[in-house]
Amino acid sequence: HDLKVPDEQVEYYQLRVDNQDLFDKLEEAQEANDKEAVDAVRATVVGEETFRDVERRVDAMNKGTREAPILPEIVNAFVEHMRIVDETSGNSAEAKLNRYDNNDLNEFLMDEDVWGGQKAELLDESKEYLDNYLVPRWRIEVNYREEDEGFDAIAEDDREARDAFLAGEGLEGTDLQRRIEYRQDRRRREAMEMSNKVTGDRFPTDQIETFVGYWEYPVKGFAQERYLVLNGGQDPDNLTGFAKAMHNIAGIDIPRPQDVPSMEYDNIYDEWKDDFTKLEGLADNESEFYVEDPDLRKQARDAMMFTTATQTYSGVKVKNKQATAFALASYKREAYGNFVPEVHIETYVAWKKISSEGKPGDWGLQTGQKGEALWFEDDWFMLEHMDFYRDVYMNPAHNNGIQREAWNFTR
């Protein structure tokens, strides 16, 4: 009889022989359908790896022949890949990234001649989509497993807690820096996941960093709207760049430039953020500053907006309400919110100051008037600022579209 040389490479048989006892134990456990015993055999340490690794090394070698052996580096890569699959899953981001980063391994796993119907599928049909969208998303997912779990553990409706987590409240140094990077990478991932459900268009890769920058601005105020206008939204009828992507892919309406107030509107809020937060919280039953009783709430508001001081009107010194620095800042912000021209901003603040402080309570007593004491400070102010009266006070564009009644200068 002719001696038949086995097809398998020599190393395959050497591994089988060296570990025959464990192969026998595995076969016995499998025949007994004893899962615990199977797991125990596979967990047996063999050199610097486990018997499970040896099994897979043998499986990979068995796919080759003496004439066309599976290269050692492919065998090693396969064993390492299967460890990743064991720890995660065959469809995990870790497993898919390992295939993407090891092209020879990936081709081996997809080789139908080697695996037949068990061959791995393409990571994606579109290489452009794979390279520019899927792979970057997988890298973010792998890098931030722990942070994602922490974020997802917070209830979806607990927006305050989720915002605090993303802001890194309570963290310092490198921990804070990593949390900031996580927050920004979440936005990168979000942009890469978006698409127009009708056209299938995806968010342009050259606008992803702009998307991250957009979300670094607070939702409150007009910083995001201003960002949209400055990044392709100058002409609402001909959107470009980021604004176009946000409209077509994210599906948001782009504001008209004339509807976005000056940056000072947001700067003032940022400067006085604690005070604005408290003022707004007085009427918010979910705020720590909430005051339920309307009268007490008004007292709390007035305490923030006014103090008492001696003021001089028409040469008469009298105690009266005096707007606080915060009140003046809020009036100025209101002016910017009402699109008051810059030339009239300070006049608007001065008018609001006079109007809100009002006539002193004992004005009649202090001036010797009987009955309803006459008060002309506001009239004189308007007479001295007729441009403001005409261009701002009587212009509905600077009063939320509401037309004020003409001032009665003859009373």
Short mmCIF file of C-alpha atoms in Angstrom, two decimals:
data_model
loop_
_atom_site.label_atom_id
_atom_site.label_comp_id
_atom_site.label_asym_id
_atom_site.label_seq_id
_atom_site.Cartn_x
_atom_site.Cartn_y
_atom_site.Cartn_z
CA HIS A 1 0.00 0.00 0.00
CA ASP A 2 1.09 3.57 -0.74
CA LEU A 3 1.74 5.72 2.31
CA LYS A 4 -0.76 8.58 2.37
CA VAL A 5 0.52 11.88 3.67
CA PRO A 6 -2.14 13.76 5.67
CA ASP A 7 -3.39 17.01 4.19
CA GLU A 8 -3.12 18.97 7.43
CA GLN A 9 0.00 20.90 8.34
CA VAL A 10 2.39 19.28 10.83
CA GLU A 11 1.76 21.89 13.53
CA TYR A 12 -1.90 20.86 13.59
CA TYR A 13 -1.01 17.30 14.56
CA GLN A 14 1.60 18.44 17.05
CA LEU A 15 -1.01 20.49 18.93
CA ARG A 16 -3.43 17.58 18.87
CA VAL A 17 -0.83 15.19 20.25
CA ASP A 18 0.46 17.58 22.91
CA ASN A 19 -3.07 18.18 24.22
CA GLN A 20 -4.70 14.80 23.50
CA ASP A 21 -5.63 14.24 27.13
CA LEU A 22 -7.60 17.49 27.23
CA PHE A 23 -9.25 16.74 23.88
CA ASP A 24 -10.36 13.39 25.30
CA LYS A 25 -11.76 15.03 28.44
CA LEU A 26 -13.60 17.61 26.33
CA GLU A 27 -15.13 14.93 24.15
CA GLU A 28 -16.24 12.98 27.22
CA ALA A 29 -17.85 16.07 28.79
CA GLN A 30 -19.60 16.98 25.54
CA GLU A 31 -20.99 13.47 25.14
CA ALA A 32 -22.31 13.69 28.72
CA ASN A 33 -23.83 17.06 27.89
CA ASP A 34 -22.10 18.42 31.00
CA LYS A 35 -21.72 22.14 30.36
CA GLU A 36 -19.86 22.83 33.59
CA ALA A 37 -17.33 20.13 32.78
CA VAL A 38 -16.94 21.46 29.23
CA ASP A 39 -16.29 24.96 30.57
CA ALA A 40 -13.82 23.62 33.12
CA VAL A 41 -11.81 21.74 30.49
CA ARG A 42 -11.72 24.75 28.20
CA ALA A 43 -10.56 26.98 31.06
CA THR A 44 -7.56 24.74 31.73
CA VAL A 45 -4.33 26.74 31.45
CA VAL A 46 -1.98 25.52 28.73
CA GLY A 47 1.24 27.49 28.74
CA GLU A 48 0.30 31.15 28.36
CA GLU A 49 -3.21 30.48 27.12
CA THR A 50 -6.20 28.25 27.83
CA PHE A 51 -7.29 25.02 26.25
CA ARG A 52 -10.11 26.99 24.60
CA ASP A 53 -7.40 28.94 22.79
CA VAL A 54 -5.72 25.68 21.80
CA GLU A 55 -9.01 24.40 20.39
CA ARG A 56 -9.34 27.46 18.23
CA ARG A 57 -5.72 27.35 17.19
CA VAL A 58 -6.32 23.78 16.01
CA ASP A 59 -9.57 24.81 14.27
CA ALA A 60 -7.77 27.58 12.40
CA MET A 61 -4.86 25.34 11.38
CA ASN A 62 -7.33 22.70 10.23
CA LYS A 63 -8.54 25.17 7.59
CA GLY A 64 -5.16 24.96 5.86
CA THR A 65 -3.15 22.22 4.18
CA ARG A 66 0.52 21.28 3.92
CA GLU A 67 0.67 23.06 0.58
CA ALA A 68 -1.37 26.06 1.73
CA PRO A 69 -1.04 26.35 5.50
CA ILE A 70 -2.78 29.06 7.50
CA LEU A 71 -0.03 31.51 8.40
CA PRO A 72 0.92 31.64 12.10
CA GLU A 73 0.04 35.35 12.32
CA ILE A 74 -3.47 34.59 11.01
CA VAL A 75 -3.86 31.74 13.51
CA ASN A 76 -2.75 34.01 16.36
CA ALA A 77 -5.07 36.79 15.18
CA PHE A 78 -7.98 34.34 15.00
CA VAL A 79 -7.38 33.10 18.55
CA GLU A 80 -7.19 36.67 19.85
CA HIS A 81 -10.32 37.62 17.91
CA MET A 82 -12.28 34.77 19.42
CA ARG A 83 -11.24 35.88 22.89
CA ILE A 84 -12.82 39.25 22.08
CA VAL A 85 -15.96 37.50 20.85
CA ASP A 86 -16.11 35.49 24.09
CA GLU A 87 -15.85 38.65 26.18
CA THR A 88 -18.37 40.64 24.13
CA SER A 89 -20.13 39.05 21.15
CA GLY A 90 -19.50 38.41 17.49
CA ASN A 91 -21.51 41.52 16.64
CA SER A 92 -19.98 43.80 19.26
CA ALA A 93 -18.18 47.01 18.37
CA GLU A 94 -15.00 45.47 19.79
CA ALA A 95 -15.23 42.43 17.51
CA LYS A 96 -16.07 44.46 14.42
CA LEU A 97 -13.27 46.92 15.09
CA ASN A 98 -10.81 44.06 15.50
CA ARG A 99 -11.80 42.77 12.07
CA TYR A 100 -11.55 46.25 10.55
CA ASP A 101 -8.11 46.90 12.04
CA ASN A 102 -6.78 43.46 10.94
CA ASN A 103 -7.44 43.14 7.25
CA ASP A 104 -5.75 39.74 6.85
CA LEU A 105 -7.86 38.34 9.70
CA ASN A 106 -11.00 39.87 8.20
CA GLU A 107 -10.32 38.30 4.79
CA PHE A 108 -9.69 34.95 6.48
CA LEU A 109 -13.02 35.15 8.35
CA MET A 110 -14.87 36.05 5.14
CA ASP A 111 -13.20 33.37 2.99
CA GLU A 112 -15.97 31.09 1.72
CA ASP A 113 -13.43 28.46 0.64
CA VAL A 114 -12.32 28.23 4.26
CA TRP A 115 -15.58 28.61 6.15
CA GLY A 116 -18.26 27.77 3.62
CA GLY A 117 -21.66 28.91 4.83
CA GLN A 118 -20.18 29.93 8.17
CA LYS A 119 -18.08 32.69 6.66
CA ALA A 120 -18.36 36.15 8.15
CA GLU A 121 -20.34 38.80 6.28
CA LEU A 122 -18.91 42.10 5.11
CA LEU A 123 -18.72 44.70 7.84
CA ASP A 124 -20.77 46.86 5.49
CA GLU A 125 -21.50 46.99 1.78
CA SER A 126 -20.38 50.63 1.56
CA LYS A 127 -16.72 51.23 2.32
CA GLU A 128 -17.32 54.98 2.44
CA TYR A 129 -20.01 54.54 5.10
CA LEU A 130 -17.87 52.01 6.95
CA ASP A 131 -14.77 54.20 7.02
CA ASN A 132 -16.40 57.53 7.80
CA TYR A 133 -19.39 56.67 9.94
CA LEU A 134 -19.48 53.14 11.35
CA VAL A 135 -15.86 52.72 12.42
CA PRO A 136 -15.61 56.10 14.20
CA ARG A 137 -18.86 55.28 16.02
CA TRP A 138 -17.53 51.87 17.06
CA ARG A 139 -14.34 53.44 18.41
CA ILE A 140 -16.37 55.85 20.53
CA GLU A 141 -18.58 53.01 21.76
CA VAL A 142 -15.57 50.91 22.77
CA ASN A 143 -13.72 53.79 24.40
CA TYR A 144 -16.63 54.88 26.56
CA ARG A 145 -18.37 51.68 27.66
CA GLU A 146 -18.20 52.70 31.31
CA GLU A 147 -19.41 56.26 30.71
CA ASP A 148 -22.28 55.07 28.53
CA GLU A 149 -23.40 52.69 31.26
CA GLY A 150 -23.26 55.48 33.83
CA PHE A 151 -25.25 57.84 31.63
CA ASP A 152 -27.83 55.22 30.67
CA ALA A 153 -28.37 54.36 34.34
CA ILE A 154 -29.85 57.84 34.86
CA ALA A 155 -33.58 58.07 34.14
CA GLU A 156 -34.34 59.64 30.77
CA ASP A 157 -36.67 62.21 32.30
CA ASP A 158 -34.04 63.33 34.84
CA ARG A 159 -32.54 65.89 32.49
CA GLU A 160 -30.83 67.78 35.30
CA ALA A 161 -28.93 64.70 36.47
CA ARG A 162 -27.96 63.74 32.92
CA ASP A 163 -26.71 67.26 32.22
CA ALA A 164 -24.69 67.20 35.44
CA PHE A 165 -23.16 63.86 34.44
CA LEU A 166 -22.13 65.19 31.02
CA ALA A 167 -20.79 68.40 32.55
CA GLY A 168 -18.58 66.36 34.86
CA GLU A 169 -19.87 67.97 38.04
CA GLY A 170 -17.75 66.92 41.00
CA LEU A 171 -14.83 65.78 38.83
CA GLU A 172 -11.39 67.34 38.59
CA GLY A 173 -8.21 67.06 36.57
CA THR A 174 -7.92 64.17 34.14
CA ASP A 175 -11.28 62.75 35.22
CA LEU A 176 -13.00 66.00 34.29
CA GLN A 177 -11.10 66.19 31.00
CA ARG A 178 -12.19 62.66 30.08
CA ARG A 179 -15.80 63.49 30.88
CA ILE A 180 -15.63 66.54 28.62
CA GLU A 181 -14.16 64.40 25.85
CA TYR A 182 -16.94 61.86 26.42
CA ARG A 183 -19.61 64.56 26.15
CA GLN A 184 -18.16 65.79 22.88
CA ASP A 185 -17.64 62.29 21.47
CA ARG A 186 -21.29 61.51 22.25
CA ARG A 187 -22.22 64.38 19.95
CA ARG A 188 -19.84 63.14 17.26
CA ARG A 189 -21.48 59.74 17.49
CA GLU A 190 -24.93 61.33 17.36
CA ALA A 191 -24.04 63.23 14.18
CA MET A 192 -22.69 60.06 12.56
CA GLU A 193 -25.91 58.21 13.40
CA MET A 194 -28.24 60.80 11.86
CA SER A 195 -29.76 60.54 8.41
CA ASN A 196 -32.66 61.92 6.44
CA LYS A 197 -35.32 59.21 6.61
CA VAL A 198 -36.63 60.14 3.14
CA THR A 199 -33.47 60.76 1.11
CA GLY A 200 -31.06 58.61 3.13
CA ASP A 201 -28.55 61.47 3.18
CA ARG A 202 -26.20 61.44 6.13
CA PHE A 203 -24.72 64.26 8.16
CA PRO A 204 -21.68 65.61 6.23
CA THR A 205 -18.42 64.52 7.80
CA ASP A 206 -16.96 68.00 7.34
CA GLN A 207 -19.71 69.44 9.57
CA ILE A 208 -19.42 67.00 12.47
CA GLU A 209 -17.03 69.16 14.49
CA THR A 210 -19.33 72.14 13.94
CA PHE A 211 -22.17 69.99 15.29
CA VAL A 212 -20.10 69.31 18.41
CA GLY A 213 -19.46 73.04 18.82
CA TYR A 214 -23.17 73.79 18.43
CA TRP A 215 -24.05 71.56 21.37
CA GLU A 216 -21.36 73.06 23.58
CA TYR A 217 -23.59 76.15 23.73
CA PRO A 218 -26.53 76.14 26.16
CA VAL A 219 -30.03 75.48 24.84
CA LYS A 220 -31.32 78.41 26.87
CA GLY A 221 -30.96 81.78 25.21
CA PHE A 222 -29.99 82.33 21.58
CA ALA A 223 -26.38 81.13 21.44
CA GLN A 224 -27.28 78.06 19.37
CA GLU A 225 -29.48 80.07 17.03
CA ARG A 226 -26.71 82.61 16.55
CA TYR A 227 -24.28 79.77 15.82
CA LEU A 228 -26.62 78.46 13.11
CA VAL A 229 -26.86 81.88 11.49
CA LEU A 230 -23.09 82.34 11.53
CA ASN A 231 -22.48 78.87 10.09
CA GLY A 232 -24.41 78.84 6.85
CA GLY A 233 -27.69 80.43 7.93
CA GLN A 234 -27.14 84.02 6.84
CA ASP A 235 -29.56 83.56 3.93
CA PRO A 236 -32.58 81.46 5.03
CA ASP A 237 -33.51 80.89 1.38
CA ASN A 238 -30.06 79.59 0.46
CA LEU A 239 -28.71 77.61 3.39
CA THR A 240 -25.16 76.28 3.21
CA GLY A 241 -22.78 74.18 5.29
CA PHE A 242 -23.80 73.45 8.84
CA ALA A 243 -27.15 75.22 8.75
CA LYS A 244 -28.12 73.27 5.64
CA ALA A 245 -27.14 69.98 7.29
CA MET A 246 -29.06 70.79 10.45
CA HIS A 247 -32.14 71.64 8.41
CA ASN A 248 -31.98 68.75 5.94
CA ILE A 249 -30.63 66.00 8.21
CA ALA A 250 -31.51 67.01 11.78
CA GLY A 251 -34.80 68.49 10.63
CA ILE A 252 -34.68 71.74 12.59
CA ASP A 253 -35.92 75.14 11.47
CA ILE A 254 -33.16 77.67 10.91
CA PRO A 255 -33.90 81.07 12.49
CA ARG A 256 -33.88 84.23 10.44
CA PRO A 257 -30.90 86.45 11.28
CA GLN A 258 -33.22 89.32 12.21
CA ASP A 259 -34.89 87.11 14.82
CA VAL A 260 -31.68 86.41 16.74
CA PRO A 261 -30.76 89.09 19.30
CA SER A 262 -27.30 90.46 19.93
CA MET A 263 -24.75 88.31 21.70
CA GLU A 264 -25.05 90.70 24.64
CA TYR A 265 -28.43 89.12 25.38
CA ASP A 266 -26.70 85.87 26.32
CA ASN A 267 -23.61 87.52 27.80
CA ILE A 268 -25.75 89.35 30.35
CA TYR A 269 -27.50 86.12 31.30
CA ASP A 270 -24.16 84.35 31.75
CA GLU A 271 -22.84 87.19 33.93
CA TRP A 272 -25.92 87.09 36.17
CA LYS A 273 -26.80 83.43 35.75
CA ASP A 274 -27.32 82.64 39.45
CA ASP A 275 -29.69 85.60 39.85
CA PHE A 276 -31.67 84.80 36.70
CA THR A 277 -31.93 81.17 37.79
CA LYS A 278 -33.29 82.20 41.17
CA LEU A 279 -35.70 84.75 39.69
CA GLU A 280 -37.09 82.24 37.20
CA GLY A 281 -37.25 79.58 39.91
CA LEU A 282 -39.56 81.59 42.16
CA ALA A 283 -42.57 80.51 40.06
CA ASP A 284 -41.27 77.06 39.11
CA ASN A 285 -42.60 74.39 41.46
CA GLU A 286 -39.70 72.09 40.55
CA SER A 287 -37.07 74.69 41.47
CA GLU A 288 -35.27 74.89 44.80
CA PHE A 289 -36.19 78.60 44.78
CA TYR A 290 -39.94 78.05 44.38
CA VAL A 291 -42.22 80.21 46.53
CA GLU A 292 -45.78 78.92 46.54
CA ASP A 293 -47.61 81.90 48.04
CA PRO A 294 -48.08 84.61 45.33
CA ASP A 295 -47.66 87.49 47.78
CA LEU A 296 -44.49 86.05 49.28
CA ARG A 297 -43.26 85.29 45.77
CA LYS A 298 -43.72 88.96 44.80
CA GLN A 299 -41.86 90.01 47.93
CA ALA A 300 -38.99 87.69 47.04
CA ARG A 301 -38.91 89.06 43.49
CA ASP A 302 -38.99 92.68 44.68
CA ALA A 303 -36.15 91.94 47.09
CA MET A 304 -34.02 90.88 44.12
CA MET A 305 -35.03 93.79 41.90
CA PHE A 306 -35.18 96.72 44.34
CA THR A 307 -33.62 98.21 47.41
CA THR A 308 -34.58 101.40 49.24
CA ALA A 309 -32.52 104.55 48.87
CA THR A 310 -32.75 108.32 49.02
CA GLN A 311 -33.29 109.72 45.54
CA THR A 312 -33.72 113.24 44.24
CA TYR A 313 -36.65 114.23 42.01
CA SER A 314 -37.13 117.86 40.94
CA GLY A 315 -34.78 118.91 43.72
CA VAL A 316 -36.70 116.98 46.36
CA LYS A 317 -34.86 114.26 48.26
CA VAL A 318 -37.09 111.35 49.17
CA LYS A 319 -36.80 107.66 50.01
CA ASN A 320 -38.00 105.41 47.20
CA LYS A 321 -37.45 102.06 45.56
CA GLN A 322 -34.16 101.85 43.69
CA ALA A 323 -33.47 99.27 41.01
CA THR A 324 -30.62 96.93 41.91
CA ALA A 325 -27.67 96.24 39.64
CA PHE A 326 -29.33 92.94 38.74
CA ALA A 327 -32.57 94.72 37.85
CA LEU A 328 -30.68 97.09 35.55
CA ALA A 329 -28.93 94.12 33.94
CA SER A 330 -32.28 92.39 33.39
CA TYR A 331 -33.69 95.57 31.79
CA LYS A 332 -30.69 95.73 29.49
CA ARG A 333 -31.11 92.07 28.53
CA GLU A 334 -34.80 92.75 27.91
CA ALA A 335 -33.81 95.59 25.58
CA TYR A 336 -31.59 93.29 23.54
CA GLY A 337 -34.35 90.68 23.54
CA ASN A 338 -36.71 93.28 22.12
CA PHE A 339 -34.17 94.15 19.39
CA VAL A 340 -33.80 97.72 20.61
CA PRO A 341 -31.15 99.49 18.48
CA GLU A 342 -27.81 99.79 20.23
CA VAL A 343 -28.04 103.59 20.26
CA HIS A 344 -31.16 103.36 22.45
CA ILE A 345 -30.13 100.54 24.81
CA GLU A 346 -29.06 102.71 27.74
CA THR A 347 -32.11 104.95 27.29
CA TYR A 348 -34.33 101.87 27.43
CA VAL A 349 -32.68 100.85 30.71
CA ALA A 350 -33.13 104.36 32.14
CA TRP A 351 -36.81 104.40 31.11
CA LYS A 352 -37.41 100.98 32.68
CA LYS A 353 -35.69 102.18 35.86
CA ILE A 354 -37.98 105.21 36.18
CA SER A 355 -41.07 103.17 35.29
CA SER A 356 -40.35 100.32 37.70
CA GLU A 357 -39.30 102.49 40.63
CA GLY A 358 -42.38 104.66 40.17
CA LYS A 359 -43.63 107.52 42.26
CA PRO A 360 -42.47 107.54 45.90
CA GLY A 361 -45.18 106.48 48.31
CA ASP A 362 -45.05 109.74 50.29
CA TRP A 363 -44.46 112.02 47.31
CA GLY A 364 -47.51 114.13 48.14
CA LEU A 365 -46.38 114.63 51.73
CA GLN A 366 -42.84 115.49 50.68
CA THR A 367 -44.02 118.03 48.09
CA GLY A 368 -46.96 119.49 50.03
CA GLN A 369 -49.52 118.28 47.49
CA LYS A 370 -53.01 117.26 48.52
CA GLY A 371 -55.04 114.48 46.94
CA GLU A 372 -53.31 112.46 44.25
CA ALA A 373 -49.86 113.97 44.06
CA LEU A 374 -48.72 114.91 40.57
CA TRP A 375 -45.68 113.05 39.22
CA PHE A 376 -43.95 114.09 36.02
CA GLU A 377 -40.59 112.33 36.06
CA ASP A 378 -41.67 109.82 33.41
CA ASP A 379 -43.24 112.54 31.23
CA TRP A 380 -40.13 114.68 31.38
CA PHE A 381 -38.02 111.67 30.52
CA MET A 382 -40.03 111.00 27.38
CA LEU A 383 -39.96 114.67 26.36
CA GLU A 384 -36.18 114.64 26.71
CA HIS A 385 -35.88 111.45 24.64
CA MET A 386 -38.28 111.87 21.74
CA ASP A 387 -36.13 109.78 19.40
CA PHE A 388 -36.45 106.90 21.86
CA TYR A 389 -40.19 107.53 22.18
CA ARG A 390 -40.70 107.48 18.43
CA ASP A 391 -38.22 104.79 17.37
CA VAL A 392 -38.55 102.38 20.30
CA TYR A 393 -41.47 103.05 22.63
CA MET A 394 -44.03 103.47 19.85
CA ASN A 395 -42.49 100.83 17.59
CA PRO A 396 -44.21 97.44 18.04
CA ALA A 397 -41.10 95.75 16.61
CA HIS A 398 -39.44 96.53 19.95
CA ASN A 399 -42.40 95.46 22.10
CA ASN A 400 -43.12 91.85 21.03
CA GLY A 401 -45.24 93.10 18.15
CA ILE A 402 -47.65 94.98 20.43
CA GLN A 403 -48.54 98.58 19.60
CA ARG A 404 -48.45 100.80 22.69
CA GLU A 405 -50.93 103.62 23.19
CA ALA A 406 -49.56 107.08 22.51
CA TRP A 407 -48.14 108.84 25.56
CA ASN A 408 -50.38 111.52 27.04
CA PHE A 409 -48.08 114.51 27.43
CA THR A 410 -50.93 116.89 28.43
CA ARG A 411 -52.01 115.27 31.69
#
